[in-house]
Amino acid sequence: MKIFKPTHKLLTVVVTLFILSFITNTLAQEKIQMVRLAKIKVDPLQLDKYNIALKEQMTTAVRLEPGVLTYYAVADKNEPSHITILEIYADTTAYKSHIETTHFKKYKETVKDMVKSLELVDVTLIGSANKMEK
């Protein structure tokens, strides 16, 4: 009976494959989309100004930043000053880059006295359907 003894070369290949597998898995995990809900209560007397600033920030971010994938902003029909924003970023790196941009900082400065409360909720996207997708 012949006993299989791994050679140095075979052992090197196995270890290399294991390391590459680990690195690939780690990189893939880092590229998971970041999905967040921003729940905002705005001063009702400043709602029109807030909506203008929000729309400017959203359209600029989507236009200029490849990592900003989606923004949807909705207002509660019974309380229009209660706004929820669905934000989808390519990954956490894209989000971190986004909050350092000039247009985002301008938005934050513009609305700082308009926003009464802000709750950020990280969520997991479990599905989507959209007729506008190409």
PDB file of C-alpha atoms in Angstrom:
ATOM      1  CA  MET A   1       0.000   0.000   0.000  1.00  0.00           C
ATOM      2  CA  LYS A   2       1.373   3.346  -1.075  1.00  0.00           C
ATOM      3  CA  ILE A   3       0.926   6.228   1.347  1.00  0.00           C
ATOM      4  CA  PHE A   4       0.384   9.656  -0.200  1.00  0.00           C
ATOM      5  CA  LYS A   5       2.896  12.199   1.042  1.00  0.00           C
ATOM      6  CA  PRO A   6       2.283  15.775  -0.026  1.00  0.00           C
ATOM      7  CA  THR A   7       5.228  17.438  -1.632  1.00  0.00           C
ATOM      8  CA  HIS A   8       6.446  20.887  -0.728  1.00  0.00           C
ATOM      9  CA  LYS A   9       5.143  22.174  -4.070  1.00  0.00           C
ATOM     10  CA  LEU A  10       1.666  20.677  -3.532  1.00  0.00           C
ATOM     11  CA  LEU A  11       1.509  22.045  -0.007  1.00  0.00           C
ATOM     12  CA  THR A  12       2.457  25.509  -1.297  1.00  0.00           C
ATOM     13  CA  VAL A  13      -0.305  25.358  -3.915  1.00  0.00           C
ATOM     14  CA  VAL A  14      -2.917  24.304  -1.335  1.00  0.00           C
ATOM     15  CA  VAL A  15      -1.901  27.037   1.098  1.00  0.00           C
ATOM     16  CA  THR A  16      -1.885  29.635  -1.697  1.00  0.00           C
ATOM     17  CA  LEU A  17      -5.373  28.591  -2.824  1.00  0.00           C
ATOM     18  CA  PHE A  18      -6.621  28.801   0.756  1.00  0.00           C
ATOM     19  CA  ILE A  19      -5.194  32.324   1.177  1.00  0.00           C
ATOM     20  CA  LEU A  20      -6.628  33.486  -2.167  1.00  0.00           C
ATOM     21  CA  SER A  21     -10.012  32.062  -1.226  1.00  0.00           C
ATOM     22  CA  PHE A  22      -9.927  33.909   2.097  1.00  0.00           C
ATOM     23  CA  ILE A  23      -8.917  37.219   0.456  1.00  0.00           C
ATOM     24  CA  THR A  24     -11.557  36.887  -2.276  1.00  0.00           C
ATOM     25  CA  ASN A  25     -14.264  36.131   0.300  1.00  0.00           C
ATOM     26  CA  THR A  26     -13.188  39.088   2.434  1.00  0.00           C
ATOM     27  CA  LEU A  27     -13.222  41.467  -0.541  1.00  0.00           C
ATOM     28  CA  ALA A  28     -16.631  40.189  -1.644  1.00  0.00           C
ATOM     29  CA  GLN A  29     -18.053  40.819   1.830  1.00  0.00           C
ATOM     30  CA  GLU A  30     -16.725  44.389   1.794  1.00  0.00           C
ATOM     31  CA  LYS A  31     -18.616  45.069  -1.446  1.00  0.00           C
ATOM     32  CA  ILE A  32     -22.032  44.350   0.037  1.00  0.00           C
ATOM     33  CA  GLN A  33     -24.401  47.233  -0.630  1.00  0.00           C
ATOM     34  CA  MET A  34     -25.158  49.537   2.267  1.00  0.00           C
ATOM     35  CA  VAL A  35     -28.877  50.236   2.625  1.00  0.00           C
ATOM     36  CA  ARG A  36     -30.187  52.777   5.088  1.00  0.00           C
ATOM     37  CA  LEU A  37     -33.427  54.487   6.034  1.00  0.00           C
ATOM     38  CA  ALA A  38     -33.207  58.059   7.245  1.00  0.00           C
ATOM     39  CA  LYS A  39     -36.293  59.040   9.244  1.00  0.00           C
ATOM     40  CA  ILE A  40     -36.450  62.809   9.506  1.00  0.00           C
ATOM     41  CA  LYS A  41     -38.838  65.193  11.215  1.00  0.00           C
ATOM     42  CA  VAL A  42     -38.640  68.659   9.714  1.00  0.00           C
ATOM     43  CA  ASP A  43     -39.895  71.941  11.091  1.00  0.00           C
ATOM     44  CA  PRO A  44     -43.227  72.268   9.204  1.00  0.00           C
ATOM     45  CA  LEU A  45     -42.654  76.003   8.706  1.00  0.00           C
ATOM     46  CA  GLN A  46     -39.438  75.255   6.805  1.00  0.00           C
ATOM     47  CA  LEU A  47     -40.612  72.203   4.870  1.00  0.00           C
ATOM     48  CA  ASP A  48     -40.493  73.794   1.405  1.00  0.00           C
ATOM     49  CA  LYS A  49     -36.907  75.003   1.940  1.00  0.00           C
ATOM     50  CA  TYR A  50     -35.939  71.602   3.338  1.00  0.00           C
ATOM     51  CA  ASN A  51     -37.391  69.750   0.332  1.00  0.00           C
ATOM     52  CA  ILE A  52     -35.453  71.987  -2.076  1.00  0.00           C
ATOM     53  CA  ALA A  53     -32.172  71.331  -0.230  1.00  0.00           C
ATOM     54  CA  LEU A  54     -32.869  67.587  -0.058  1.00  0.00           C
ATOM     55  CA  LYS A  55     -33.662  67.286  -3.763  1.00  0.00           C
ATOM     56  CA  GLU A  56     -30.527  69.227  -4.680  1.00  0.00           C
ATOM     57  CA  GLN A  57     -28.354  67.001  -2.505  1.00  0.00           C
ATOM     58  CA  MET A  58     -29.920  63.770  -3.786  1.00  0.00           C
ATOM     59  CA  THR A  59     -29.683  64.622  -7.490  1.00  0.00           C
ATOM     60  CA  THR A  60     -26.122  65.896  -7.136  1.00  0.00           C
ATOM     61  CA  ALA A  61     -25.010  62.788  -5.255  1.00  0.00           C
ATOM     62  CA  VAL A  62     -26.538  60.388  -7.785  1.00  0.00           C
ATOM     63  CA  ARG A  63     -25.109  62.381 -10.688  1.00  0.00           C
ATOM     64  CA  LEU A  64     -21.560  62.791  -9.334  1.00  0.00           C
ATOM     65  CA  GLU A  65     -20.913  59.774  -7.130  1.00  0.00           C
ATOM     66  CA  PRO A  66     -20.701  56.322  -8.736  1.00  0.00           C
ATOM     67  CA  GLY A  67     -21.185  54.674  -5.324  1.00  0.00           C
ATOM     68  CA  VAL A  68     -24.504  56.413  -4.625  1.00  0.00           C
ATOM     69  CA  LEU A  69     -26.962  54.051  -6.282  1.00  0.00           C
ATOM     70  CA  THR A  70     -30.442  55.067  -5.130  1.00  0.00           C
ATOM     71  CA  TYR A  71     -32.330  57.693  -3.202  1.00  0.00           C
ATOM     72  CA  TYR A  72     -36.076  57.636  -2.612  1.00  0.00           C
ATOM     73  CA  ALA A  73     -37.570  60.318  -0.383  1.00  0.00           C
ATOM     74  CA  VAL A  74     -41.185  60.078   0.736  1.00  0.00           C
ATOM     75  CA  ALA A  75     -43.360  62.166   3.036  1.00  0.00           C
ATOM     76  CA  ASP A  76     -46.056  60.852   5.332  1.00  0.00           C
ATOM     77  CA  LYS A  77     -49.420  61.880   3.817  1.00  0.00           C
ATOM     78  CA  ASN A  78     -50.821  62.764   7.250  1.00  0.00           C
ATOM     79  CA  GLU A  79     -47.634  64.460   8.470  1.00  0.00           C
ATOM     80  CA  PRO A  80     -45.779  65.871   5.420  1.00  0.00           C
ATOM     81  CA  SER A  81     -42.938  67.071   7.640  1.00  0.00           C
ATOM     82  CA  HIS A  82     -42.151  63.418   8.503  1.00  0.00           C
ATOM     83  CA  ILE A  83     -39.835  62.274   5.745  1.00  0.00           C
ATOM     84  CA  THR A  84     -38.282  58.866   5.141  1.00  0.00           C
ATOM     85  CA  ILE A  85     -35.381  58.437   2.747  1.00  0.00           C
ATOM     86  CA  LEU A  86     -34.251  55.092   1.335  1.00  0.00           C
ATOM     87  CA  GLU A  87     -30.544  55.328   0.522  1.00  0.00           C
ATOM     88  CA  ILE A  88     -28.590  52.605  -1.281  1.00  0.00           C
ATOM     89  CA  TYR A  89     -24.820  52.792  -1.632  1.00  0.00           C
ATOM     90  CA  ALA A  90     -22.498  50.406  -3.471  1.00  0.00           C
ATOM     91  CA  ASP A  91     -20.792  49.625  -0.156  1.00  0.00           C
ATOM     92  CA  THR A  92     -19.779  51.242   3.123  1.00  0.00           C
ATOM     93  CA  THR A  93     -16.759  52.841   1.459  1.00  0.00           C
ATOM     94  CA  ALA A  94     -19.085  54.664  -0.953  1.00  0.00           C
ATOM     95  CA  TYR A  95     -21.178  55.875   1.992  1.00  0.00           C
ATOM     96  CA  LYS A  96     -18.124  57.112   3.888  1.00  0.00           C
ATOM     97  CA  SER A  97     -16.966  58.928   0.775  1.00  0.00           C
ATOM     98  CA  HIS A  98     -20.443  60.417   0.264  1.00  0.00           C
ATOM     99  CA  ILE A  99     -20.635  62.047   3.693  1.00  0.00           C
ATOM    100  CA  GLU A 100     -17.304  63.782   3.031  1.00  0.00           C
ATOM    101  CA  THR A 101     -18.429  65.439  -0.216  1.00  0.00           C
ATOM    102  CA  THR A 102     -18.926  69.173  -0.538  1.00  0.00           C
ATOM    103  CA  HIS A 103     -22.564  68.826  -1.617  1.00  0.00           C
ATOM    104  CA  PHE A 104     -23.447  66.615   1.367  1.00  0.00           C
ATOM    105  CA  LYS A 105     -21.750  68.975   3.821  1.00  0.00           C
ATOM    106  CA  LYS A 106     -23.597  71.900   2.196  1.00  0.00           C
ATOM    107  CA  TYR A 107     -26.902  70.028   2.651  1.00  0.00           C
ATOM    108  CA  LYS A 108     -26.158  69.292   6.326  1.00  0.00           C
ATOM    109  CA  GLU A 109     -25.254  72.930   6.984  1.00  0.00           C
ATOM    110  CA  THR A 110     -28.330  74.200   5.112  1.00  0.00           C
ATOM    111  CA  VAL A 111     -30.818  71.985   6.956  1.00  0.00           C
ATOM    112  CA  LYS A 112     -29.262  71.928  10.445  1.00  0.00           C
ATOM    113  CA  ASP A 113     -31.899  74.322  11.849  1.00  0.00           C
ATOM    114  CA  MET A 114     -34.751  72.753   9.848  1.00  0.00           C
ATOM    115  CA  VAL A 115     -34.381  69.173  11.097  1.00  0.00           C
ATOM    116  CA  LYS A 116     -36.052  68.511  14.443  1.00  0.00           C
ATOM    117  CA  SER A 117     -34.985  64.854  14.626  1.00  0.00           C
ATOM    118  CA  LEU A 118     -33.042  62.306  12.606  1.00  0.00           C
ATOM    119  CA  GLU A 119     -33.020  58.528  12.987  1.00  0.00           C
ATOM    120  CA  LEU A 120     -30.699  56.429  10.807  1.00  0.00           C
ATOM    121  CA  VAL A 121     -31.664  52.770  10.453  1.00  0.00           C
ATOM    122  CA  ASP A 122     -29.387  50.338   8.644  1.00  0.00           C
ATOM    123  CA  VAL A 123     -31.477  47.701   6.894  1.00  0.00           C
ATOM    124  CA  THR A 124     -30.967  44.659   4.715  1.00  0.00           C
ATOM    125  CA  LEU A 125     -32.481  44.734   1.252  1.00  0.00           C
ATOM    126  CA  ILE A 126     -34.349  41.466   0.819  1.00  0.00           C
ATOM    127  CA  GLY A 127     -35.775  42.138  -2.616  1.00  0.00           C
ATOM    128  CA  SER A 128     -36.731  44.773  -5.132  1.00  0.00           C
ATOM    129  CA  ALA A 129     -38.926  45.178  -8.176  1.00  0.00           C
ATOM    130  CA  ASN A 130     -38.968  48.212 -10.383  1.00  0.00           C
ATOM    131  CA  LYS A 131     -40.383  48.778 -13.864  1.00  0.00           C
ATOM    132  CA  MET A 132     -37.855  51.560 -14.417  1.00  0.00           C
ATOM    133  CA  GLU A 133     -34.859  49.172 -14.178  1.00  0.00           C
ATOM    134  CA  LYS A 134     -33.244  48.530 -17.523  1.00  0.00           C
TER     135      LYS A 134
END
